Tab-separated table of N, CA and C in Angstrom:
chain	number	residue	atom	x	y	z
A	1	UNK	N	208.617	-24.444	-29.830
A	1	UNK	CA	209.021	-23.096	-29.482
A	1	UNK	C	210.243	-23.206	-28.570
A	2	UNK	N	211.230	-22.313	-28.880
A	2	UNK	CA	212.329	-22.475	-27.884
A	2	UNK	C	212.791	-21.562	-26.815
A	3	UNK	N	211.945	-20.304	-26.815
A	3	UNK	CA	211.642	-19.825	-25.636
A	3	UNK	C	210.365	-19.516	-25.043
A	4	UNK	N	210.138	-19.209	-23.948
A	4	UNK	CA	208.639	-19.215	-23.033
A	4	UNK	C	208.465	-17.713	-23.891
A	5	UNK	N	207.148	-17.131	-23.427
A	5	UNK	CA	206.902	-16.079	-23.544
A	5	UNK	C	205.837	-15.442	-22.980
A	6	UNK	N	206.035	-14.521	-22.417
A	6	UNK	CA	205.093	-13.230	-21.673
A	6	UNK	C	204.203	-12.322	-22.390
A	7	UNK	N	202.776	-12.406	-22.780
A	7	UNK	CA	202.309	-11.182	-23.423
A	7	UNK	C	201.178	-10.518	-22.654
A	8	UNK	N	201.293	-8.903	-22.970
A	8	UNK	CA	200.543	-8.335	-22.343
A	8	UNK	C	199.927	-6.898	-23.319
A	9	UNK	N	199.052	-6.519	-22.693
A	9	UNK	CA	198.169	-5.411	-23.677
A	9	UNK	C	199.799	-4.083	-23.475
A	10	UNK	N	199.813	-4.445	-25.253
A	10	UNK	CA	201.035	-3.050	-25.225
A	10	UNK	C	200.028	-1.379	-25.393
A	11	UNK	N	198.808	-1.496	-25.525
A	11	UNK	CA	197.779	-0.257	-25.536
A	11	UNK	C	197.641	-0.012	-24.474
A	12	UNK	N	198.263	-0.573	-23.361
A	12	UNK	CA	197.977	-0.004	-21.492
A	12	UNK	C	198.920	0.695	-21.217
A	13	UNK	N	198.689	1.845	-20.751
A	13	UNK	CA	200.144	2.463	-20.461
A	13	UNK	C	200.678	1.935	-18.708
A	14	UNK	N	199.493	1.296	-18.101
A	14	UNK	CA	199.451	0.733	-16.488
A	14	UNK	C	200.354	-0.844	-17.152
A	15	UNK	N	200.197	-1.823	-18.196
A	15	UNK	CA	200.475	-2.731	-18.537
A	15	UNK	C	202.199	-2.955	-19.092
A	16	UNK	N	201.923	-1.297	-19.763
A	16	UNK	CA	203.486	-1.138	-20.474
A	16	UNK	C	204.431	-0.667	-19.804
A	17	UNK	N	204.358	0.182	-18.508
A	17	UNK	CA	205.413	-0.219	-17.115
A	17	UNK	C	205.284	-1.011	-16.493
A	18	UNK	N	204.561	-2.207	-16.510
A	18	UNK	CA	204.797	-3.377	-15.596
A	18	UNK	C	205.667	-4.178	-16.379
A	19	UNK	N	205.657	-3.976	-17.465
A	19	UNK	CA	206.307	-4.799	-18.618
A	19	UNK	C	207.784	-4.417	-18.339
A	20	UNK	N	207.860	-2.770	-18.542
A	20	UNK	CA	209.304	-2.646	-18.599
A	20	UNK	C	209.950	-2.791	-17.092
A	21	UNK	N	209.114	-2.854	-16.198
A	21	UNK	CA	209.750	-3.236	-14.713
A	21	UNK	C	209.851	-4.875	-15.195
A	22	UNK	N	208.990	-5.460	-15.371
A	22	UNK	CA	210.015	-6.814	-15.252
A	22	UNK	C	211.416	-6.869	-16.488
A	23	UNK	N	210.886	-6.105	-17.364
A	23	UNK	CA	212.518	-6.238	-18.463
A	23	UNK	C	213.465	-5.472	-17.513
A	24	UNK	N	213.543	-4.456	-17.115
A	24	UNK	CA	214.623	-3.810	-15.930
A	24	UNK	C	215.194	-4.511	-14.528
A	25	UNK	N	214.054	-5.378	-14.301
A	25	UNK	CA	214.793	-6.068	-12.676
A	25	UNK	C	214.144	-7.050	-12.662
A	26	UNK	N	213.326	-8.055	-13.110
A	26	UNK	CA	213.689	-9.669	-13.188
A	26	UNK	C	214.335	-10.173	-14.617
A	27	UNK	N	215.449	-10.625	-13.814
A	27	UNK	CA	216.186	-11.531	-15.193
A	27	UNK	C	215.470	-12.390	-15.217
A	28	UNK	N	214.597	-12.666	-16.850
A	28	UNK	CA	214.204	-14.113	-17.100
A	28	UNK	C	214.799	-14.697	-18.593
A	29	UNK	N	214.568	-15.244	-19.156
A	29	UNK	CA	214.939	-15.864	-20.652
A	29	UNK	C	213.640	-15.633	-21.323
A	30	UNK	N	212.161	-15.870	-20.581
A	30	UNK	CA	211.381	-14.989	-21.690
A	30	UNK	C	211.430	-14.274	-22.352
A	31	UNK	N	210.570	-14.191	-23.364
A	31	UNK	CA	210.301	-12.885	-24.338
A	31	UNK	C	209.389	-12.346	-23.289
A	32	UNK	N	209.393	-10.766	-23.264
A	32	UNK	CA	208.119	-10.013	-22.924
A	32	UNK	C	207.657	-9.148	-24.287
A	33	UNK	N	206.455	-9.560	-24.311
A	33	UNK	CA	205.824	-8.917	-25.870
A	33	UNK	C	204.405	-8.103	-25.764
A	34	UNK	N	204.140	-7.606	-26.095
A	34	UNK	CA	202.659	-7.006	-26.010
A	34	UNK	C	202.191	-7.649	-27.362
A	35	UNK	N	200.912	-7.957	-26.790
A	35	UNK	CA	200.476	-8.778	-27.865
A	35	UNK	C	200.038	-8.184	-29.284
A	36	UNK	N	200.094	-7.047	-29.353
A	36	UNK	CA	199.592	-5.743	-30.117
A	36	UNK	C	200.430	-6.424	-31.446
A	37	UNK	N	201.812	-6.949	-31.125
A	37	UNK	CA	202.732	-7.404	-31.982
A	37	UNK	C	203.539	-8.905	-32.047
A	38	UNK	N	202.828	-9.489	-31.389
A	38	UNK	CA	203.437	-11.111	-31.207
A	38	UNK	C	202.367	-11.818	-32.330
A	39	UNK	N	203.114	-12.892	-32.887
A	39	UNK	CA	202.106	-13.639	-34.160
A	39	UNK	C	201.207	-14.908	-32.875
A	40	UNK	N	200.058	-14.041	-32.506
A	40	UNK	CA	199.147	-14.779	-31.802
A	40	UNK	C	198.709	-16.112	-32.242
A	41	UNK	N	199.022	-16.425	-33.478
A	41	UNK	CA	198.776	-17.772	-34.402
A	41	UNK	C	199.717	-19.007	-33.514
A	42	UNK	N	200.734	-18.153	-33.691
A	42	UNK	CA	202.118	-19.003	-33.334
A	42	UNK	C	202.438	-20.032	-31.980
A	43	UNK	N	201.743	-18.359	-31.029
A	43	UNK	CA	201.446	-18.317	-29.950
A	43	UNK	C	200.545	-19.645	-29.489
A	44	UNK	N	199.428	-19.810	-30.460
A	44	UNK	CA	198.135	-20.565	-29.812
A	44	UNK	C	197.352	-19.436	-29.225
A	45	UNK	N	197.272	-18.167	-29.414
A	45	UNK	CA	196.668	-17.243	-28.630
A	45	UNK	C	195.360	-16.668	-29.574
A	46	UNK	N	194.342	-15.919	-28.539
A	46	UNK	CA	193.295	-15.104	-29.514
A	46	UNK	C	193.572	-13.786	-29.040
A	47	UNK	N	193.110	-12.820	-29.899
A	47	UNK	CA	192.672	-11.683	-29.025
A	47	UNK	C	192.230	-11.622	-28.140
A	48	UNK	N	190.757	-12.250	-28.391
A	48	UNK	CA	189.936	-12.108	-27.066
A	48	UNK	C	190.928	-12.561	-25.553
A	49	UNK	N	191.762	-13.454	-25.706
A	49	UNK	CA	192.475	-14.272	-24.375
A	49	UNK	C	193.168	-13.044	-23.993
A	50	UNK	N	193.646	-12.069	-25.162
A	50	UNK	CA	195.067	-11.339	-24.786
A	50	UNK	C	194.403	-9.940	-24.297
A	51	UNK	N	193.166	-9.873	-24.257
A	51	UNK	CA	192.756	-8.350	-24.046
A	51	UNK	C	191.734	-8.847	-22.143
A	52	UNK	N	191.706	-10.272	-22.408
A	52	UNK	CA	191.440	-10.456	-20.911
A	52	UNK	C	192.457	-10.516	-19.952
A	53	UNK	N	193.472	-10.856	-20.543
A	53	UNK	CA	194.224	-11.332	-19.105
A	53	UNK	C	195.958	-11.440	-20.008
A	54	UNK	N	196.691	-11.218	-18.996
A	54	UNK	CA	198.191	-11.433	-19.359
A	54	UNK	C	198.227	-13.027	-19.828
A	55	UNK	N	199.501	-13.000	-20.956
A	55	UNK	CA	199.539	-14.387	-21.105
A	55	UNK	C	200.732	-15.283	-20.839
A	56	UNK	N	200.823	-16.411	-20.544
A	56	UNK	CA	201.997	-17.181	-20.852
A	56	UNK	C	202.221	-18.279	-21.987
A	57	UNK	N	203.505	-18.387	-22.553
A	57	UNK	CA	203.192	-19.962	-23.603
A	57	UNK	C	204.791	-20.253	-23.214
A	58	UNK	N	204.625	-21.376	-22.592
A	58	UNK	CA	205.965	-21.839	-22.411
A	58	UNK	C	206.622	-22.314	-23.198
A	59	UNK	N	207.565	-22.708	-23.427
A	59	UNK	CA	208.671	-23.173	-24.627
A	59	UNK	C	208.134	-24.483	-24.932
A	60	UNK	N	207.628	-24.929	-23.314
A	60	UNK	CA	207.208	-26.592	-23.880
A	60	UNK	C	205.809	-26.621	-24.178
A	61	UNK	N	205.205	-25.483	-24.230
A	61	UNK	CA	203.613	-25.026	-24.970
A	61	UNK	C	202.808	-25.091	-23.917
A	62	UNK	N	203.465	-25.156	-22.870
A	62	UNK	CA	202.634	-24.777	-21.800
A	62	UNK	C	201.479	-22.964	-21.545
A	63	UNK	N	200.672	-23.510	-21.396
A	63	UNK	CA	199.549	-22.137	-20.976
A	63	UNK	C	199.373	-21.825	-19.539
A	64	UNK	N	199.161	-19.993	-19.796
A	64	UNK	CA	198.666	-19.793	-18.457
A	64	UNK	C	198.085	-18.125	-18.404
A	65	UNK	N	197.516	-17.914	-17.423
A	65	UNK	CA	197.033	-16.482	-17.692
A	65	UNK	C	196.905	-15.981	-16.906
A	66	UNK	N	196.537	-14.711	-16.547
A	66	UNK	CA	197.073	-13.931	-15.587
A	66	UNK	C	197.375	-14.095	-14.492
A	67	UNK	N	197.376	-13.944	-13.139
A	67	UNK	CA	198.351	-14.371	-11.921
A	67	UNK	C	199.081	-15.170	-11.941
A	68	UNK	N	198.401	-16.760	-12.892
A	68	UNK	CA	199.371	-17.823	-12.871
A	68	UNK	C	200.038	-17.515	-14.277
A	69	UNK	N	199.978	-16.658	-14.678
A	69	UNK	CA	201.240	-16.359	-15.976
A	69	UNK	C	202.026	-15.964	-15.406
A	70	UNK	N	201.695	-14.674	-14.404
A	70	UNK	CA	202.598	-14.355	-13.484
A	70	UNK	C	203.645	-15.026	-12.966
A	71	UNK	N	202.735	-16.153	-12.184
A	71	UNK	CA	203.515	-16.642	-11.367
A	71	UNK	C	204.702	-17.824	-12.282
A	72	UNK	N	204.339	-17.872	-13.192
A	72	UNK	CA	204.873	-18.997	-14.320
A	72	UNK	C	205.920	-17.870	-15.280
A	73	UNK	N	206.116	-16.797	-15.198
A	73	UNK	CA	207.139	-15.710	-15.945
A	73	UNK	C	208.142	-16.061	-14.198
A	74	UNK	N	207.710	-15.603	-13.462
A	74	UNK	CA	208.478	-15.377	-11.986
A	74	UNK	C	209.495	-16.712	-11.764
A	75	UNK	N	208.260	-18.090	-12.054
A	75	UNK	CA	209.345	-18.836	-11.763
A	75	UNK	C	210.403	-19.285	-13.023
A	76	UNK	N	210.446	-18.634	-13.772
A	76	UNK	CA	211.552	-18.884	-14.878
A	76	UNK	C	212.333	-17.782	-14.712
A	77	UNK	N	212.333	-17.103	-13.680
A	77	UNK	CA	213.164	-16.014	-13.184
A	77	UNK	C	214.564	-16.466	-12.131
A	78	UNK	N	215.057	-15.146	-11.585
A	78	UNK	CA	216.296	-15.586	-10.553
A	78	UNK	C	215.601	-16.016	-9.432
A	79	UNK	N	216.431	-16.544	-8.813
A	79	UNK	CA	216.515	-17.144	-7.611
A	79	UNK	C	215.256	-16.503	-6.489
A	80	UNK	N	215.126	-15.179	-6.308
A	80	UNK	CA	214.107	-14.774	-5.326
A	80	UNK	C	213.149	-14.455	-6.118
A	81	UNK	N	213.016	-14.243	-7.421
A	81	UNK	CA	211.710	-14.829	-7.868
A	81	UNK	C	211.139	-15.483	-8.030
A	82	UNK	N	211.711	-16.404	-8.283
A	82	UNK	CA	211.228	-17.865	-8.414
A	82	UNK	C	210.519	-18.187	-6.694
A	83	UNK	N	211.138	-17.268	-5.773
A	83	UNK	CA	210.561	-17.925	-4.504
A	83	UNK	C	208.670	-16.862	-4.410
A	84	UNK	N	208.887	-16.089	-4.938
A	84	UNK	CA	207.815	-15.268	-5.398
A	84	UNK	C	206.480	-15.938	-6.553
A	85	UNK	N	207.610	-16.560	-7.509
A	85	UNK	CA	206.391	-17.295	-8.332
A	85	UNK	C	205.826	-18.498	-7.504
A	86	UNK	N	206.573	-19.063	-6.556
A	86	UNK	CA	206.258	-20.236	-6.045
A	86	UNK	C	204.721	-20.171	-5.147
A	87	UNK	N	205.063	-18.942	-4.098
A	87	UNK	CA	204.073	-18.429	-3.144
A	87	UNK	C	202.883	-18.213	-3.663
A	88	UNK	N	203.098	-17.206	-5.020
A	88	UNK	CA	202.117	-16.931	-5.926
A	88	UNK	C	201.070	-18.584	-6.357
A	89	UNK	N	202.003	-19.743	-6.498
A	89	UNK	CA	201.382	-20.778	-6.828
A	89	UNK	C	200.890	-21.518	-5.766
A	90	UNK	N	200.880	-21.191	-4.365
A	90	UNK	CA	200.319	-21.931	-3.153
A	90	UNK	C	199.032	-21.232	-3.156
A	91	UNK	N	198.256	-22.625	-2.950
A	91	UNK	CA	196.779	-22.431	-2.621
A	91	UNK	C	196.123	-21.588	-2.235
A	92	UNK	N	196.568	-21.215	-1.357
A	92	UNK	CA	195.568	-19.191	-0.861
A	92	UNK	C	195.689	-18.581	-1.467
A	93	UNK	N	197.614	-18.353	-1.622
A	93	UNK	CA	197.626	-17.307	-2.665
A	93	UNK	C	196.819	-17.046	-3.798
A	94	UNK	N	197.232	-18.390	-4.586
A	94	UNK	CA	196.419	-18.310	-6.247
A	94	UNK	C	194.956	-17.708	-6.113
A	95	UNK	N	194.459	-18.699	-4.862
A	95	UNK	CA	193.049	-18.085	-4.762
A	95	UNK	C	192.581	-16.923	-4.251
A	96	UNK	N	193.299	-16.056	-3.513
A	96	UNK	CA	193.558	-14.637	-3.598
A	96	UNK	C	193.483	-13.745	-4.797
A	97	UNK	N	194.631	-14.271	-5.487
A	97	UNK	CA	195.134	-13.402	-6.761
A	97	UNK	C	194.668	-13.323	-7.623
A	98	UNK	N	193.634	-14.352	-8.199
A	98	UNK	CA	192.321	-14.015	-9.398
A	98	UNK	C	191.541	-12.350	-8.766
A	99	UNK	N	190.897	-12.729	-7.830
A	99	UNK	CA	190.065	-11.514	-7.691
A	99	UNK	C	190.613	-10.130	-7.656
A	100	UNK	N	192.049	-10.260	-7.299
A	100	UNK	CA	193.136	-8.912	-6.949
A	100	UNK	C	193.433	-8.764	-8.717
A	101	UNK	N	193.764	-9.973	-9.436
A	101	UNK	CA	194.283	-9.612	-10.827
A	101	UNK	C	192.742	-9.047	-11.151
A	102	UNK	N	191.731	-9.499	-11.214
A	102	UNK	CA	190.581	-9.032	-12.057
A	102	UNK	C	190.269	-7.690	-11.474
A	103	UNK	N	190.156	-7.238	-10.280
A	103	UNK	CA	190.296	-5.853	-10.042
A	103	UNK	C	191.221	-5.168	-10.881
A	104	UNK	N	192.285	-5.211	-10.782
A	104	UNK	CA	193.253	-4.549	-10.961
A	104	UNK	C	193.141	-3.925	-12.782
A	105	UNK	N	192.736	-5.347	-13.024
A	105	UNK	CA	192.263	-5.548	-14.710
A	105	UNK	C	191.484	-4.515	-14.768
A	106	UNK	N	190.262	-4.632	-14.078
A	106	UNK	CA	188.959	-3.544	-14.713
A	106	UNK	C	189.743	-2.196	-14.136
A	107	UNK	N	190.503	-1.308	-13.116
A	107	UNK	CA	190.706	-0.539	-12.875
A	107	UNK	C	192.109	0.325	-13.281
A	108	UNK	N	192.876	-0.755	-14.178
A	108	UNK	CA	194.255	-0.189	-15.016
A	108	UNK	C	194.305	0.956	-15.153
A	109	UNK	N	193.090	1.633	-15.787
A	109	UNK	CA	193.116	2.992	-16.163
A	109	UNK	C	193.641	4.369	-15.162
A	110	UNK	N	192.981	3.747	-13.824
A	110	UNK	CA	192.886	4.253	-13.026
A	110	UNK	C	194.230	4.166	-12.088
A	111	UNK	N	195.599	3.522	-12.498
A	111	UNK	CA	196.177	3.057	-11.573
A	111	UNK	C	197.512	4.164	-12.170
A	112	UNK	N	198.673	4.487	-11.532
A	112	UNK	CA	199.601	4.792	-11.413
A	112	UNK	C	200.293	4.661	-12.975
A	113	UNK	N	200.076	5.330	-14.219
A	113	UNK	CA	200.510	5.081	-15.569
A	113	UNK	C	199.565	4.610	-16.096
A	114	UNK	N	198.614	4.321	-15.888
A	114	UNK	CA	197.459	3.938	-16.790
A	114	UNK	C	196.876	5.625	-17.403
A	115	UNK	N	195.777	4.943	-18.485
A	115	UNK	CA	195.319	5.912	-19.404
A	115	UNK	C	194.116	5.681	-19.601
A	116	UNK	N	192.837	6.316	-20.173
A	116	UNK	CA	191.433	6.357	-20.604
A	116	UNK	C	191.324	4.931	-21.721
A	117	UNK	N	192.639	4.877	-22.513
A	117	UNK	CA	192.388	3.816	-23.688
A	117	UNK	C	192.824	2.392	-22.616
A	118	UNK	N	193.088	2.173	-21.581
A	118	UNK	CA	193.377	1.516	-20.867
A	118	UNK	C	192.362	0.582	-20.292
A	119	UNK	N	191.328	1.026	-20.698
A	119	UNK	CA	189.866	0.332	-20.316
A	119	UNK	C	188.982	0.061	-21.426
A	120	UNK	N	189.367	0.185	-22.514
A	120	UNK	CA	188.763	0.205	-23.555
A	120	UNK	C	189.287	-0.866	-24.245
A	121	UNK	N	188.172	-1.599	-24.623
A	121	UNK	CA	188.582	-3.163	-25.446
A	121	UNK	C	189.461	-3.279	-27.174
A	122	UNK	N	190.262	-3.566	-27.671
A	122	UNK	CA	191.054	-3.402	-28.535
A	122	UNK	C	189.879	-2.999	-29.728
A	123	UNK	N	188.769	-3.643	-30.000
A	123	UNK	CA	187.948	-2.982	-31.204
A	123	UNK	C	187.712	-1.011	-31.292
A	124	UNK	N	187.327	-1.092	-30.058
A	124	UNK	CA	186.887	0.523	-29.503
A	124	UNK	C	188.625	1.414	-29.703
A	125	UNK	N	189.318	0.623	-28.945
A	125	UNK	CA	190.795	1.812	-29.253
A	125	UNK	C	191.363	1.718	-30.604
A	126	UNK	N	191.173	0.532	-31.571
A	126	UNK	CA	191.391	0.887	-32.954
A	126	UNK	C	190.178	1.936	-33.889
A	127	UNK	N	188.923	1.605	-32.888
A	127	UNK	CA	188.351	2.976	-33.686
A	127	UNK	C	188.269	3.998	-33.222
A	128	UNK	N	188.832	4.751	-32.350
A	128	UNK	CA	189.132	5.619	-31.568
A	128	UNK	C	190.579	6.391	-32.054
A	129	UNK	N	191.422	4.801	-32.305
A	129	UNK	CA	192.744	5.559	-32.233
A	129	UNK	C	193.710	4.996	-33.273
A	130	UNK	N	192.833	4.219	-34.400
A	130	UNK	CA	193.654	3.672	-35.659
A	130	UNK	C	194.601	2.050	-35.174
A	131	UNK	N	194.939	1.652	-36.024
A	131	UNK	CA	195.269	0.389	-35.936
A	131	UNK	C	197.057	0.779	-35.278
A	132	UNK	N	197.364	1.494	-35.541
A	132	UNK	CA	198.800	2.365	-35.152
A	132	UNK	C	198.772	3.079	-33.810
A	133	UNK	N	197.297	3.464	-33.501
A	133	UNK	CA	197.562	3.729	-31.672
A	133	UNK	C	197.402	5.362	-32.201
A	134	UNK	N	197.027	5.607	-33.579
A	134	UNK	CA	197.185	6.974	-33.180
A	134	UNK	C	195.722	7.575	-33.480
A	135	UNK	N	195.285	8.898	-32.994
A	135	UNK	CA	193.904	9.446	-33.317
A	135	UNK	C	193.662	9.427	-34.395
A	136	UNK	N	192.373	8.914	-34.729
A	136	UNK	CA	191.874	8.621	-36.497
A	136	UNK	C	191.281	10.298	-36.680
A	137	UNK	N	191.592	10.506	-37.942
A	137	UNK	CA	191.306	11.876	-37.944
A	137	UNK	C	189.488	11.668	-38.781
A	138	UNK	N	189.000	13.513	-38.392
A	138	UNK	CA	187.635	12.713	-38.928
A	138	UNK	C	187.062	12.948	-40.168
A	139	UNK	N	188.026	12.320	-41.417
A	139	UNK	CA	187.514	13.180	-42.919
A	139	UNK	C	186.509	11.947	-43.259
């Protein structure tokens, strides 16, 4: 693979402005993708991985998942991110940031742009809301 890449639930609307804040103000060379549409094969990825937690696959096939995807998108970033992914990767921190990412995880819905389908596991929002994201009608 010849670039890293970032995926995250593109069915979050809490997930899909964090996304476009890092495409708007960290320069990285990643892809940022929602996994809704990345060839997860390619990836090395499952669903199940991509509906738990953000992902990383580095160019050199490196893995990682949420905080430390984070922190592994950050440090392939500019200069003061990278000092951000770094912190993120010191010992307290990391061990901090699981329990803050897994909160944050179960409560998306609830957060600043999040939505009701935001908590709901990809089987339930395709039958809820079609494989296209949109309301299945009920004939």
């Amino acid at each position: 693979m010849e670039t890293s890449t970032f995926v995250y639930d593109g069915d979050c609307a809490f997930c899909t402005a964090c996304a476009e804040f890092i495409e708007r103000r960290i320069p990285t060379t990643a892809r940022v993708v929602p996994w809704q549409f990345a060839d997860l094969d390619a990836l090395g990825l499952t669903t199940a991985e991509c509906e738990e937690a953000v992902q990383w696959v580095g160019a050199d096939g490196s893995r990682a998942a949420g905080p430390d995807a984070i922190a592994r998108l950050l440090a392939a970033s500019g200069p003061l991110w990278r000092v951000a992914g770094a912190g993120l990767r010191f010992p307290p921190a990391r061990a901090a940031a699981w329990p803050v990412y897994r909160w944050v995880a179960r409560n998306r819905h609830r957060l600043p742009g999040g939505t009701a389908a935001c908590s709901l596991p990809q089987e339930a929002r395709e039958r809820l809301y079609g494989p296209a994201g949109r309301p299945t009608t009920g004939a």
